[in-house]
Every structure is written in C-alpha cells, then in structure tokens.
Coordinates of C-alpha atoms in Angstrom, one line a residue:
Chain A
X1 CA 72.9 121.5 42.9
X2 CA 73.5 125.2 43.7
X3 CA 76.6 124.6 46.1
X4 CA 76.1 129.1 47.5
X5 CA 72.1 128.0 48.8
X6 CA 73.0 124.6 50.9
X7 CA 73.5 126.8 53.8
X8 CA 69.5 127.7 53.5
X9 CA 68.7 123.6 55.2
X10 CA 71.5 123.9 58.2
X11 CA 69.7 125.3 60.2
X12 CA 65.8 126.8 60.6
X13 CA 67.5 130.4 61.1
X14 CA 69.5 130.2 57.9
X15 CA 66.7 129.2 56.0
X16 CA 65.1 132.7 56.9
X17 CA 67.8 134.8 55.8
X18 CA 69.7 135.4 52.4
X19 CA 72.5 134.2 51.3
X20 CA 74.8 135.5 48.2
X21 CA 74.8 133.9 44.7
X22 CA 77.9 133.0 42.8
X23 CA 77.8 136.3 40.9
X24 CA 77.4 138.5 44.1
X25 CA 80.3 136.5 46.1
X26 CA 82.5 136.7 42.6
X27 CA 81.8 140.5 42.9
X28 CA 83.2 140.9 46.4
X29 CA 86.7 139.7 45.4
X30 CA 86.9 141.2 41.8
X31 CA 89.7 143.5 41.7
X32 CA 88.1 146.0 39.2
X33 CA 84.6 146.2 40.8
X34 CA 86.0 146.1 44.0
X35 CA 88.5 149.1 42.6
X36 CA 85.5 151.1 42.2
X37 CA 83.8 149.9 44.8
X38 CA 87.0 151.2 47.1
X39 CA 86.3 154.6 45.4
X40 CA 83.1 155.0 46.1
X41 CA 83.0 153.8 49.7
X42 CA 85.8 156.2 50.5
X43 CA 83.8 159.2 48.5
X44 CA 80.6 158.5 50.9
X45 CA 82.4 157.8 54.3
X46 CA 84.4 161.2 53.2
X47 CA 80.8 163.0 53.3
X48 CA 80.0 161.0 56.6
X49 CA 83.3 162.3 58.2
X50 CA 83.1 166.0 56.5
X51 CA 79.3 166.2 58.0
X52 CA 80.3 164.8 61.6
X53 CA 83.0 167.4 62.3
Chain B
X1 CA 100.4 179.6 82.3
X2 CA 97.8 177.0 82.3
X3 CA 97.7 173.6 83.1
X4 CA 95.4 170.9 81.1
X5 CA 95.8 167.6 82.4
X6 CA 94.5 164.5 81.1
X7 CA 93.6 160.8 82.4
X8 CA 94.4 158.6 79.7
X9 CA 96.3 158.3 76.5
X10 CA 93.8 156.3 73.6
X11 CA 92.0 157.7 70.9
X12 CA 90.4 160.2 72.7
X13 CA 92.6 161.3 75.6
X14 CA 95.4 160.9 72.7
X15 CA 93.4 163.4 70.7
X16 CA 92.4 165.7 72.7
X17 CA 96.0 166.0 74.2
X18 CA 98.4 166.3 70.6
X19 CA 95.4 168.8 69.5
X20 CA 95.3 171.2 73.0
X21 CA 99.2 171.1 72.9
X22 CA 99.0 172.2 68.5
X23 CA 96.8 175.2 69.7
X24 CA 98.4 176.2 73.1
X25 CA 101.9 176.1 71.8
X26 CA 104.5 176.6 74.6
X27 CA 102.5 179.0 76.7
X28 CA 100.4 176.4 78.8
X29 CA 101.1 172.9 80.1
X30 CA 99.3 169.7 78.6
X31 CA 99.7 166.5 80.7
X32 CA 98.9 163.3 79.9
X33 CA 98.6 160.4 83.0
X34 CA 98.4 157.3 81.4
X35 CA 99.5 153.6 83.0
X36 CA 100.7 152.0 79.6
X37 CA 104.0 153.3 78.0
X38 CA 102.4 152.0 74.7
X39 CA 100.0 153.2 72.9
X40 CA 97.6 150.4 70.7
X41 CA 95.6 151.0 67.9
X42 CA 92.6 148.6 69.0
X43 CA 90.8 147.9 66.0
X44 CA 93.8 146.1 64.3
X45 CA 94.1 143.4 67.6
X46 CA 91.5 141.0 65.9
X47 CA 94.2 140.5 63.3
X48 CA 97.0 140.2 66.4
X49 CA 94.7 137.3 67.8
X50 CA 94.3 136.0 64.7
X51 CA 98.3 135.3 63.9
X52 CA 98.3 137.8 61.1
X53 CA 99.6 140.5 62.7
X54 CA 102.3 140.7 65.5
X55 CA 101.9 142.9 68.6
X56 CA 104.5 145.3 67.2
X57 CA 102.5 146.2 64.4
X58 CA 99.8 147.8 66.7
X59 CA 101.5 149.3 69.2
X60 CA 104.2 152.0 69.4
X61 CA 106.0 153.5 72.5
X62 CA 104.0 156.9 74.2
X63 CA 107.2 158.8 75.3
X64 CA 109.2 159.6 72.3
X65 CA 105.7 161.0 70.8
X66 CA 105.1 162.9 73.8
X67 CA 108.4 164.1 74.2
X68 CA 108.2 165.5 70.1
X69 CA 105.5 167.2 70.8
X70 CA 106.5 168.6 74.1
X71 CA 103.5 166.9 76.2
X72 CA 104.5 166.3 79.5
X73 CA 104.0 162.4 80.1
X74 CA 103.0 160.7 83.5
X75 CA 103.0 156.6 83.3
X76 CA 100.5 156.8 86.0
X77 CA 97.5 155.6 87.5
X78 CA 95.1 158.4 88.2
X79 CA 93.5 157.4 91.5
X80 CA 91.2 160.6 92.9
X81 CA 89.9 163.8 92.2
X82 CA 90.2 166.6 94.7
X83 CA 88.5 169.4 92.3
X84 CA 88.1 172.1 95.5
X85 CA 91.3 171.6 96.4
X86 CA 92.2 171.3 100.1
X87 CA 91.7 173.1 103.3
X88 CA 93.7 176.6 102.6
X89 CA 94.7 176.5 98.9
X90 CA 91.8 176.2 96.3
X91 CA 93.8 174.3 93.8
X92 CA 92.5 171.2 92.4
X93 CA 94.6 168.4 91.4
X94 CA 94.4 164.5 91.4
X95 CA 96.7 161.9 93.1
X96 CA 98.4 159.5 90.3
X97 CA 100.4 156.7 91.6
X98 CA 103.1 155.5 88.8
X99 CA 103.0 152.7 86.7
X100 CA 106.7 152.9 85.4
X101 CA 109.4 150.7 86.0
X102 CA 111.6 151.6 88.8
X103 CA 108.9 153.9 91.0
X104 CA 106.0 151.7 90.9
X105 CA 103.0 152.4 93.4
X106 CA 105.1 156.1 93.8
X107 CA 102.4 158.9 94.5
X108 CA 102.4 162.1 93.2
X109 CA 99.8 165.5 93.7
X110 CA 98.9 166.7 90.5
X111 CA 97.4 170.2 90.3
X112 CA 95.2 171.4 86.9
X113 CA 93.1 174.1 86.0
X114 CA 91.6 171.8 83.3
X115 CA 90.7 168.3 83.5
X116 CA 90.1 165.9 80.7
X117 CA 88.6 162.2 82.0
X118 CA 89.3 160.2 78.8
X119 CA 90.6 156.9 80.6
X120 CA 88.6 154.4 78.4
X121 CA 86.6 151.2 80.2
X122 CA 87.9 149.2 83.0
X123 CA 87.1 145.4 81.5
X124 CA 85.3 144.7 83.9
X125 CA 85.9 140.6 83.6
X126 CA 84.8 139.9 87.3
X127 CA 81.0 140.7 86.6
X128 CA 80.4 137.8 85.2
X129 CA 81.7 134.6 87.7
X130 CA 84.5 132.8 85.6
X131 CA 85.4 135.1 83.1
X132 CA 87.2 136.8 85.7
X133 CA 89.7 135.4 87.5
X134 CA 88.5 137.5 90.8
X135 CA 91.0 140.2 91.0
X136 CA 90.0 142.1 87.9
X137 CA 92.0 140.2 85.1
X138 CA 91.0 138.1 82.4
X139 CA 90.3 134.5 84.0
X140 CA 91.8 131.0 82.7
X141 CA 88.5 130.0 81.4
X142 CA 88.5 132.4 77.6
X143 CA 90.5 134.6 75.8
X144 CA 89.7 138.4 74.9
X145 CA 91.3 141.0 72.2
X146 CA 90.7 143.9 74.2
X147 CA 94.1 144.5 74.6
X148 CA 97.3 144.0 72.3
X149 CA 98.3 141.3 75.3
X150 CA 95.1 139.7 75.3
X151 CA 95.3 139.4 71.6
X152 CA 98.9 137.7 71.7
X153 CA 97.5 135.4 74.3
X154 CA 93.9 134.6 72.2
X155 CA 96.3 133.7 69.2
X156 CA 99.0 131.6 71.1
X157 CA 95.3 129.4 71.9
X158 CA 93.5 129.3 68.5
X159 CA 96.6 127.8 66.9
X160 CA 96.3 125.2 69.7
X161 CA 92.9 124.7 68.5
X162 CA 93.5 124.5 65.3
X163 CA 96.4 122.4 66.0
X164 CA 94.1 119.8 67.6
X165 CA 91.8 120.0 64.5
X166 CA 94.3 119.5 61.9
X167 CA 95.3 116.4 64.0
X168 CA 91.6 115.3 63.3
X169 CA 89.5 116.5 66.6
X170 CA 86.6 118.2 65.9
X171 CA 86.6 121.8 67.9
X172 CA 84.0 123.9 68.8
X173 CA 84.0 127.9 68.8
X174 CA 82.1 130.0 70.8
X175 CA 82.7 133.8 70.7
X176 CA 80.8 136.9 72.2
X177 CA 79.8 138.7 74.8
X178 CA 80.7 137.2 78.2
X179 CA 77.8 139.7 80.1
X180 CA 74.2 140.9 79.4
X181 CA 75.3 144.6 79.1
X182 CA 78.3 144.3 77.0
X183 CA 79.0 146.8 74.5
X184 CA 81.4 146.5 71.3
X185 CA 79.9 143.8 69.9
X186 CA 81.7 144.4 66.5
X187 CA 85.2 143.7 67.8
X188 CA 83.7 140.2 68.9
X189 CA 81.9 140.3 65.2
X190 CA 85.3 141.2 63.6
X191 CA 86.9 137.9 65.5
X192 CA 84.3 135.4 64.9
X193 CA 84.5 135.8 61.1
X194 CA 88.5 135.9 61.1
X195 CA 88.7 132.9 62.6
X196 CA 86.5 131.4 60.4
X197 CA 88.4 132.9 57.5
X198 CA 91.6 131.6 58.9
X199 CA 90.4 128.2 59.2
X200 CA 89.3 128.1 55.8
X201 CA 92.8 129.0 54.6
X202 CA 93.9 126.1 56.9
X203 CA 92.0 123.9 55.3
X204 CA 90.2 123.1 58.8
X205 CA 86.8 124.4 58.5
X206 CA 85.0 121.2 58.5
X207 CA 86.4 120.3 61.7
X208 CA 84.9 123.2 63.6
X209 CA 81.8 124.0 64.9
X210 CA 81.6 127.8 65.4
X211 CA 79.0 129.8 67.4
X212 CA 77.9 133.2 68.1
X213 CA 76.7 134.3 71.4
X214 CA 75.6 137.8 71.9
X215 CA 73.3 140.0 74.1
X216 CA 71.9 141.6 70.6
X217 CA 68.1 141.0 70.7
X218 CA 68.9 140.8 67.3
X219 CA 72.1 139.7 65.2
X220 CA 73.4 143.5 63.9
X221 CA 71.9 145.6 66.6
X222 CA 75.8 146.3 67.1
X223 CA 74.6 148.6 70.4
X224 CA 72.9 151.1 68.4
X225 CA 69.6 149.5 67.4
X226 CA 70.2 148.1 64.3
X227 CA 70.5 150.0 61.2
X228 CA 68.8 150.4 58.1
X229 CA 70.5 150.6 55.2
X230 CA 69.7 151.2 50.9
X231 CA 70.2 147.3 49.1
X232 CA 69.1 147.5 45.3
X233 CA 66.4 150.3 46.2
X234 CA 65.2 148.6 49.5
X235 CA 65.8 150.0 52.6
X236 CA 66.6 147.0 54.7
X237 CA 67.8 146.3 58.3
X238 CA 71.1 145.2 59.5
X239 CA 69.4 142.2 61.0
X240 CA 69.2 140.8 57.4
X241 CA 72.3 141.6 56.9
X242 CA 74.5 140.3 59.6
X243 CA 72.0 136.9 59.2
X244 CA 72.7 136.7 56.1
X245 CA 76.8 136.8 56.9
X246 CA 76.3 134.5 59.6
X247 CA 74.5 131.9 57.5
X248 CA 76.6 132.2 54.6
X249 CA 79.7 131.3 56.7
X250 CA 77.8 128.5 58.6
X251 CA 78.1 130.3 62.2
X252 CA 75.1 129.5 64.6
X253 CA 74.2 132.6 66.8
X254 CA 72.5 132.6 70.2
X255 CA 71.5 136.4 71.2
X256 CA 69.3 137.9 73.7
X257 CA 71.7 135.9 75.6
X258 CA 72.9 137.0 79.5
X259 CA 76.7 134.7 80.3
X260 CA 76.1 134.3 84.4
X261 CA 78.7 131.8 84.7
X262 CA 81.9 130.5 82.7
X263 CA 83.6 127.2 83.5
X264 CA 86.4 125.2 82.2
X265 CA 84.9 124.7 78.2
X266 CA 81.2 125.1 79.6
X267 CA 79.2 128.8 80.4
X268 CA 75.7 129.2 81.6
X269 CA 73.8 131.5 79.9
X270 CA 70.0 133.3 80.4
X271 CA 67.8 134.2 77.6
X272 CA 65.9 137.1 77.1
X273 CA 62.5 134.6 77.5
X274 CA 64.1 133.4 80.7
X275 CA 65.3 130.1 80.3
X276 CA 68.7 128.7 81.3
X277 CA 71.1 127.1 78.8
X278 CA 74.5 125.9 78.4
X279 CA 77.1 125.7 76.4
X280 CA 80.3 123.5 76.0
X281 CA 83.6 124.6 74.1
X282 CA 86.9 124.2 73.6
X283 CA 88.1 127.5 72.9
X284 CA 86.1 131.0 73.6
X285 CA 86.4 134.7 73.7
X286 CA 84.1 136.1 75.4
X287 CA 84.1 140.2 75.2
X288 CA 84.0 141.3 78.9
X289 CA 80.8 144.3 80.3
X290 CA 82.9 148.0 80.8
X291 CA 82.2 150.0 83.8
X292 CA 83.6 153.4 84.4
X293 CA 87.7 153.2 86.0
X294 CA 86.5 153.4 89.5
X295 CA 87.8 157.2 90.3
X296 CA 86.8 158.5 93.6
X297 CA 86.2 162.3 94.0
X298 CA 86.4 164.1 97.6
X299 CA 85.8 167.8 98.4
X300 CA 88.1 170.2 100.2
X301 CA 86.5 168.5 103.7
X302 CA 87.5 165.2 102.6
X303 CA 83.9 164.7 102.0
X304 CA 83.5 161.9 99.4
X305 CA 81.5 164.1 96.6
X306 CA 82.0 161.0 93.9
X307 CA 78.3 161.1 93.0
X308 CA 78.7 164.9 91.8
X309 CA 81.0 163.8 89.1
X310 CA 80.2 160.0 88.4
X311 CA 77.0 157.9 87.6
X312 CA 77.3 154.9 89.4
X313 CA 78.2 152.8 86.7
X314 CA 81.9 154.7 87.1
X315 CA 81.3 156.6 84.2
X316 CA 81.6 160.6 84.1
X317 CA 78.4 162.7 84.3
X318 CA 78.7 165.4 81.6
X319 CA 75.4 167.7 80.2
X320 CA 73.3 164.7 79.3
X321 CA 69.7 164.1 79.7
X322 CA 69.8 161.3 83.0
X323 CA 66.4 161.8 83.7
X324 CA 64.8 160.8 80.3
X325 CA 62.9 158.1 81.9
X326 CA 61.0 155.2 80.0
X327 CA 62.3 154.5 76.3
X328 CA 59.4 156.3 74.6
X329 CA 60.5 159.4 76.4
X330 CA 64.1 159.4 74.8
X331 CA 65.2 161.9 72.9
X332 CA 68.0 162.5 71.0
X333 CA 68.6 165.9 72.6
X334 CA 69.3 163.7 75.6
X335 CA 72.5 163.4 74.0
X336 CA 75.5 165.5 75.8
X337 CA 77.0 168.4 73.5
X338 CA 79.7 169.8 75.2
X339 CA 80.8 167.1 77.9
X340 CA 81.4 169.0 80.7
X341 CA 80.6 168.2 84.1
X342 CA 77.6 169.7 84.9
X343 CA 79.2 170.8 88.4
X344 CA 82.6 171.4 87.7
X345 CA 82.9 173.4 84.6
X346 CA 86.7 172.6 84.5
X347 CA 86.4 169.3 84.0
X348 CA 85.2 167.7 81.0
X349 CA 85.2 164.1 79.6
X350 CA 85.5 162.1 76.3
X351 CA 85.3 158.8 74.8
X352 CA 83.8 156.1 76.3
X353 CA 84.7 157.9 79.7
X354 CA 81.5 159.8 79.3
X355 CA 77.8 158.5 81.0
X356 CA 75.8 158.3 78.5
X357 CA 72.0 159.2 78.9
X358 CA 70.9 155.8 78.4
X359 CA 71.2 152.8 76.1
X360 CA 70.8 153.3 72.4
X361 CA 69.6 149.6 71.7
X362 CA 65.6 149.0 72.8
X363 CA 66.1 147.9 76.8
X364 CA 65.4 144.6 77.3
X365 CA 65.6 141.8 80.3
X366 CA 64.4 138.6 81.4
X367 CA 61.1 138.1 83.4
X368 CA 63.7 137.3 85.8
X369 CA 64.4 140.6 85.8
X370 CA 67.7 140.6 84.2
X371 CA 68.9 142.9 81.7
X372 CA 69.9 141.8 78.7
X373 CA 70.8 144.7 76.3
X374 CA 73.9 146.0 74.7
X375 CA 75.5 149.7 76.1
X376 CA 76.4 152.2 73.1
X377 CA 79.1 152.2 71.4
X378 CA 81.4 155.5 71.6
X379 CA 84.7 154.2 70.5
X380 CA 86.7 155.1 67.3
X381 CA 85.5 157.9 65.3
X382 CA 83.1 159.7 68.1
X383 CA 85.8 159.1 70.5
X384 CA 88.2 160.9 68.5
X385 CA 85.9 163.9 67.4
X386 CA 84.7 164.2 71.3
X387 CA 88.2 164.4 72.0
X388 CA 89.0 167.1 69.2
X389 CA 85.5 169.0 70.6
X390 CA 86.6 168.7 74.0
X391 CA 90.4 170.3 73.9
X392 CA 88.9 172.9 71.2
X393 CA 86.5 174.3 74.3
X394 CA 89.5 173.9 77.0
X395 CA 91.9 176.2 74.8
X396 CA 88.9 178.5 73.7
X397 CA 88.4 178.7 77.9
X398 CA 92.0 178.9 78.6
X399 CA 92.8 181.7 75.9
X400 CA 89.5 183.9 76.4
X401 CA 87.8 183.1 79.4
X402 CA 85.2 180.5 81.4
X403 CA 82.6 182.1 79.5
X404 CA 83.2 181.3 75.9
X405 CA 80.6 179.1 73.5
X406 CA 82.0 175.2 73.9
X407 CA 81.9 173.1 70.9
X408 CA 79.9 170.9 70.7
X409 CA 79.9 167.1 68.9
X410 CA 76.6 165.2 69.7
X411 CA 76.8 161.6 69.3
X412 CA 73.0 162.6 67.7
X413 CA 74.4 164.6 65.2
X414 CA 77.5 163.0 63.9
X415 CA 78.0 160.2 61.9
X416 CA 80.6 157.1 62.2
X417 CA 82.4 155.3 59.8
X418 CA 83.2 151.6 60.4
X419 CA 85.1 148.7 59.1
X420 CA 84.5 145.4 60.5
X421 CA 87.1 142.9 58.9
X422 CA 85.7 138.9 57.9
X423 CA 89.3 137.8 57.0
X424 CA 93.0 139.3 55.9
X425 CA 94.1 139.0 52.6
X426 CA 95.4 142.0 50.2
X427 CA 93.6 139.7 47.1
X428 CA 90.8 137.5 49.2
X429 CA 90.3 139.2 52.2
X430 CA 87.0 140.6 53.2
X431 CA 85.5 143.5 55.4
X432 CA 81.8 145.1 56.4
X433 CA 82.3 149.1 55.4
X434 CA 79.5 150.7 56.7
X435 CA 78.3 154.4 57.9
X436 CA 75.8 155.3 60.0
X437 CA 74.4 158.7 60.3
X438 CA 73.7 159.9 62.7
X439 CA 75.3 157.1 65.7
X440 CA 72.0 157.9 67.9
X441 CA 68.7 158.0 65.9
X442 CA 66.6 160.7 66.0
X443 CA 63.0 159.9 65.0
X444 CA 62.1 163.8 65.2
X445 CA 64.7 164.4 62.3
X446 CA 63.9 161.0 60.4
X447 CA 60.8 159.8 61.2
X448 CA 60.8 155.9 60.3
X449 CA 64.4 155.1 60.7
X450 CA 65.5 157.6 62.9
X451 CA 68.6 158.0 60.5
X452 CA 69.9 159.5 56.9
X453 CA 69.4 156.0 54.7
X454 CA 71.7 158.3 51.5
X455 CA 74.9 158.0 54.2
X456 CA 73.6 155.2 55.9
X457 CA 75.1 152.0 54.3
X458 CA 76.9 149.1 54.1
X459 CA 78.6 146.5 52.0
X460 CA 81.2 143.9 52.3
X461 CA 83.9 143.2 50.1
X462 CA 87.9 143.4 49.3
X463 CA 87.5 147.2 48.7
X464 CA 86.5 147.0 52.6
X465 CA 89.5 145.2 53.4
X466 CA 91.7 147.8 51.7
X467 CA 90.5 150.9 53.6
X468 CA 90.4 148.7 57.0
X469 CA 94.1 148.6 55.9
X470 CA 94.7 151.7 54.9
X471 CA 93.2 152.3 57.9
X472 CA 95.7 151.1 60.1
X473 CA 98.6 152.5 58.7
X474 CA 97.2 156.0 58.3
X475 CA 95.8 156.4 62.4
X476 CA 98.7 155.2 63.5
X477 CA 100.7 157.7 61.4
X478 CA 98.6 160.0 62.5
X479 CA 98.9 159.3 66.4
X480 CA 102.7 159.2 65.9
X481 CA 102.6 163.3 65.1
X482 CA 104.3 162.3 61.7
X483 CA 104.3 165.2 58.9
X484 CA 100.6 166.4 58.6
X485 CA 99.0 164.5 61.0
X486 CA 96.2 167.1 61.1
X487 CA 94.9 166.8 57.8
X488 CA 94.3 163.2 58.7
X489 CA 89.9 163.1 60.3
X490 CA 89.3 161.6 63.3

C-alpha cells in the first residue's frame, strides 16, 4: 500500500489532481535542501522585488 | 510650508507617510488620521487565530513611531472631503472625528494641500445576511482574522472546537469567503491549512471534517486569474497546484460558490450553475466582501460631488481605464499609473483604497444573475510600492511644482512576492512562496500566459516557512523606523 496516494479515492476531485510522493514530501522538510531551497527563493523574489520598484 | 495629510495608517498609508516625512524633512507637515492607536502587521493574524502567536506579537503602538519621526498623529476618523474648500476661503480640508480615549466623536477641520486616501477596506460583514451582525461588525454566527481582534477571538473558538474533538465529537470546518465578490482569498487559504496543521499536531485530525468554500471559479485563481507557473520543465497552472494541496491534506472545496445567508452552524450558498446549497458547521470563518470606507465628498456649495472622487463601490477613482467594457476589451494599460484623482490633482490614493478598472479574475455569475467572482488583490507588496510611488509624486509636486512627471507603479508592471503559510514550525512548518510577475497579466506583453513564467513560480516547503518568518520580524522592524528601515523593499 502506498500510504501518500490514498487521498487519490476520497473523493472524485482528488482523484484528478496530484498528490506528492514520499520523496517530494521528505524534500519539503529537509533542512539542507530546504537550506538551498531558502536561498534560492529569496535570490528570485529579490529579482521580482528589484524589477517592481 | 506644506501640508500632506493622510487617511489611514497600514501598509500603504504607513508608507507613503514615514517616506514623504524622510524626504520633506522639517520644512512641510505630514499627517496621518488613523482610528487605531496600533498598528498590525496583517499577514502574521492567521498565526494569532491559530494560538501560535499572541496579539502582541503583531501589533505595536502608532504614537511613539510617529512621534520619532516627527509625523503629526490624528486617532481619527476621517468622515468627508471638502477639496474646494468653503464659501470665501479656497482651502480644502476634511472633517475627522476622534477615535481616542477621552475626546471620542470630537470633530476637528483639517486643512491640506495634499491628500493621500490610503484607509484600507471597510469589511463590509453586513452584505451578506448573518455574517453581519447588522450594524457593520462581525456577526455571532463565524469568526474572521481580518483584524488582530478578530484573530484573538477566531482562536479563543478553534480551541473550543478542538476541545470538543479531543473529547471525541466529530467537528466540522468550513472556511472561506462569506460573499460572491470577496477578495483575499489567500488569508482564508493561509487559515484553512493552519488549522489543519494544528490539528495534526493535536493529534485530532481524524475527528474533523474540513472544507473549503470559495468564490474562485477555480481552486488558486487567488483574485488574479490563476497563475502559471515552471514545475520540472512544465508550465503548469495554480489550479493544479492548490488541488493538489487541498487533496493531499484531505480538505473538500466548494468554489464558484455565492454565501447569501449565514445561520447558527448552517449558510446558504449559490453556485455559479445556479443551484442552491447548504452547509452545516460547527465552527467557520468566513472572509467578509470590502467596499470602499464610505467617505462623502461636497463642493464649496455644499453640493454633494462624491461621484467625482469615488466609484460607487466606495473606492477612489484614480487614472484608470473605467470604461474598458466587456472582458475581451481589457487591457492592461487600463491599469492606473500614477493614482491621482483624475479631478483633483491634489489628491491621490493607494492600497486597496484605489478603484480598480475592473476585476482581474474572468467575471463570472449565476444565470440568476449573480456575480460570483473574486475582486483583485492589492494588499502587501503593491500596497506598499503604491504608497512609496504615491508620496515620491506629492514631494516631487510639493518641492518643484503641480507640473512635475509622477511616478508611476502599475499593478501591470510590477511583480509581488507572496508567502502563504500551511502550518508553524521552525523544523516542520510549511509555507506556499510564490511570485507572480507581473500581478495583472498582460497578454500583449506575454502572449499565452499573460505573465513572465522565469519569475513566475511557486513552491512549498520549510524554506517558505522561514522567509514567511523572517518576514514578520523584518516589516515590522521596518514599520517601527528602526536603524535602516529604508533599505528594507516594500
């Protein structure tokens, strides 16, 4: 049983969506990919901001 | 000397006045009429109603601030605008009545030479029956986290609900819009998910039942049509994305959904195909519609001239296009640039104080013929450069004349960063970062999208978390004036 895909036969809506793995929900709370992940986000929302002004 | 005065103290009345009063210096007056002594940074109530923050830790005292920065303060309610001035003196001022303790419902005439409207929404509760409580504050019925008060108040009734559940009764959620032209659909986004992650961590997740209701046609339209974003070399839309968040965390949504009525645990609602529906709960918060603050304008005659400087939605007319017409026609040159009134070139308006053109989102509405679509967005980061934009053009104006070039800061050609949290936690927490760029499409520019997919993006995670954090700490630093507070963007 792959516990991350029940969600898919809740509900008819769910079933046409995605839904993260165990790899990509590990991902979102490692510390050193999420480290890197802080440093890039805050490079590209830096551009975002720099072009808005 | 000159006098800029302006109506309202958040992010964008807030900015516009520490900025004006950093570039005047002593020479001119800034004033800033504002009915709260406190100023809240909004974005960080979800974790107020939520029990992970306290009220204190959004919310600081105006005064002291103002004082520092030699701002003159007014803990007022701006009530009119007399922008001809009266019979025999062509000064224009406004009537504030005070808010603060001790003078209450005192009058005062306030002359300007520049005015700023930046007075936010009025929550506008009563447009939907029961969500009100007929006066214009929140009802009995639901909670809300619009304010730091309401937030206090939506936590002290989710621990009651989750109280009831831990004692073994099942508890259903709803939370939403409570109108079919609400805007800030993320705030209500934001909540949904941090309950959810809250209930996890109390071990009661099982026992709830949590829903999302929305005027979205779609689930991620967030006011602004959606968004397309780059996910492992597709460009995909948000719709896939907030479904997929949804669905992951077990939360049913209803959208293209109109509240008409809200009960004791039950509301009516109307979809988008027309039907009628309801739904029961035990606890909800419902996001109320926003109108404009309700200002009257009159001219020197006494003549009621409100239509010159408001749409009738209470909002501010400033340069936008209002006679676009049908959604194919729209532009996103019918954007304003400058925000000034188009007749009073003295006056000038920011944050979500402004009219917009019209809606961002595809209009929608029921074959009944009622609408059902969200309103743009122009909180946060737009408020704050409008407000930067704006006070730049009143000093320019003050220090070399009517006729100098305004700055200008299209909602069409700047982006917007934002961080929508799904739960607290320095280790486990999680939060949406996303950018959009530009906030209004423009299909001329980008054909396809109508936006810049390399700074369009989005991507939860912890590192989301930490900058929603950061976040916090560093706006409110900055909107304390605190040791170079202007390096610090809007």
């Amino acid at each position: 049983m792959i516990k991350e895909e029940l969600n898919f036969a809740k509900n008819d809506e769910f079933n046409l969506t995605m839904l993260p793995g165990k790899f990509a929900l590990a991902m979102r709370t490692c510390k050193i990919w999420q480290f890197f992940r802080f440093m890039v986000i805050n490079v590209k929302m830096l551009i975002v901001v720099s072009k808005s002004h | 000397m000159a006098r800029l005065v302006i109506m309202g103290g958040g992010v964008a009345g807030h900015t516009t006045a520490t900025f004006a009063k950093k570039w005047l210096g002593k020479d001119h007056e800034v004033v800033v009429v504002t009915p709260n002594s406190q100023w809240n940074w909004i974005p960080s109530n979800i974790w107020v109603g939520v029990g992970q923050m306290e009220k204190k830790d959004v919310v600081f005292p105006l005064a002291p601030i103002y004082k520092k920065a030699g701002i003159i303060y007014k803990q007022a309610l701006a009530t009119t605008i007399h922008p001809e001035g009266k019979e025999g003196d062509d000064t224009p001022f406004i009537i504030i009545q005070s808010t603060e303790e001790g003078s209450v419902g005192e009058t005062e005439t306030l002359t300007y030479d520049y005015l700023v409207n930046a007075t936010g929404p009025k929550l506008n509760f009563d447009a939907t029956p029961g969500l009100g409580d007929g006066s214009g504050q929140m009802g009995s019925n639901t909670v809300s986290v619009c304010t730091a008060e309401h937030a206090v108040h939506a936590n002290d009734e989710l621990t009651k609900t989750f109280e009831k559940a831990k004692a073994g009764k099942r508890q259903k959620i709803l939370v939403g819009t409570g109108h079919g032209t609400c805007t800030c659909q993320g705030a209500a986004f934001e909540y949904i998910f941090n309950i959810e992650h809250e209930a996890k961590k109390a071990g009661i997740r099982d026992m709830l039942d949590i829903k999302w209701i929305s005027n979205e046609a779609f689930l991620g339209d967030f006011g602004m049509g959606g968004l397309h974003m780059k996910v492992g070399g597709y460009a995909v839309s948000s719709k896939l994305f907030a479904e997929s968040l949804y669905a992951e965390r077990n939360v049913e949504w209803i959208i293209g959904a109109h509240t008409s009525k809200v009960e004791e645990g039950k509301i009516e609602y109307e979809l988008l195909d027309g039907t009628m529906h309801e739904e029961t709960f035990d606890f909800a918060m419902l996001i109320p519609p926003f109108s404009g603050v309700g200002f009257k304008a009159y001219a020197k005659d006494g003549a009621d001239i409100t239509d010159q400087l408001f749409m009738p939605n209470g909002f501010m007319k400033v340069d936008a296009k209002y006679d676009a017409g049908a959604y194919e026609n729209w532009k996103a040159s019918d954007w304003p640039e400058t925000y000034q009134n188009p007749s009073f070139g003295n006056i000038f308006a920011a944050g979500i104080a402004f009219a917009p053109p019209h809606l961002i989102s595809k209009p929608m509405s029921s074959p009944n013929g009622t609408p059902i679509n969200p309103t743009p967005p122009r909180t946060g980061m737009p408020a704050g450069i409008i407000g930067k934009a704006v006070a730049h053009s009143v000093c320019d104006m003050i220090k070399a004349g009517d006729d100098v070039e305004l700055h200008k800061a299209s909602m069409a050609e700047m982006g917007a960063a934002c961080v929508a949290s799904a739960g607290k936690g320095v280790l486990h927490g999680t939060a949406a970062a996303m950018t959009v760029y530009p906030v209004v499409p423009d299909f001329e520019k980008y054909p396809g999208t109508g936006r810049d997919t390399k700074y369009t993006f989005g991507e939860i995670g912890l590192a989301g978390h930490w900058i929603k954090h950061i976040l916090h700490h560093m706006f409110i630093y900055k909107a304390k004036l605190k040791p170079g507070w202007t390096l610090i963007p809007e």
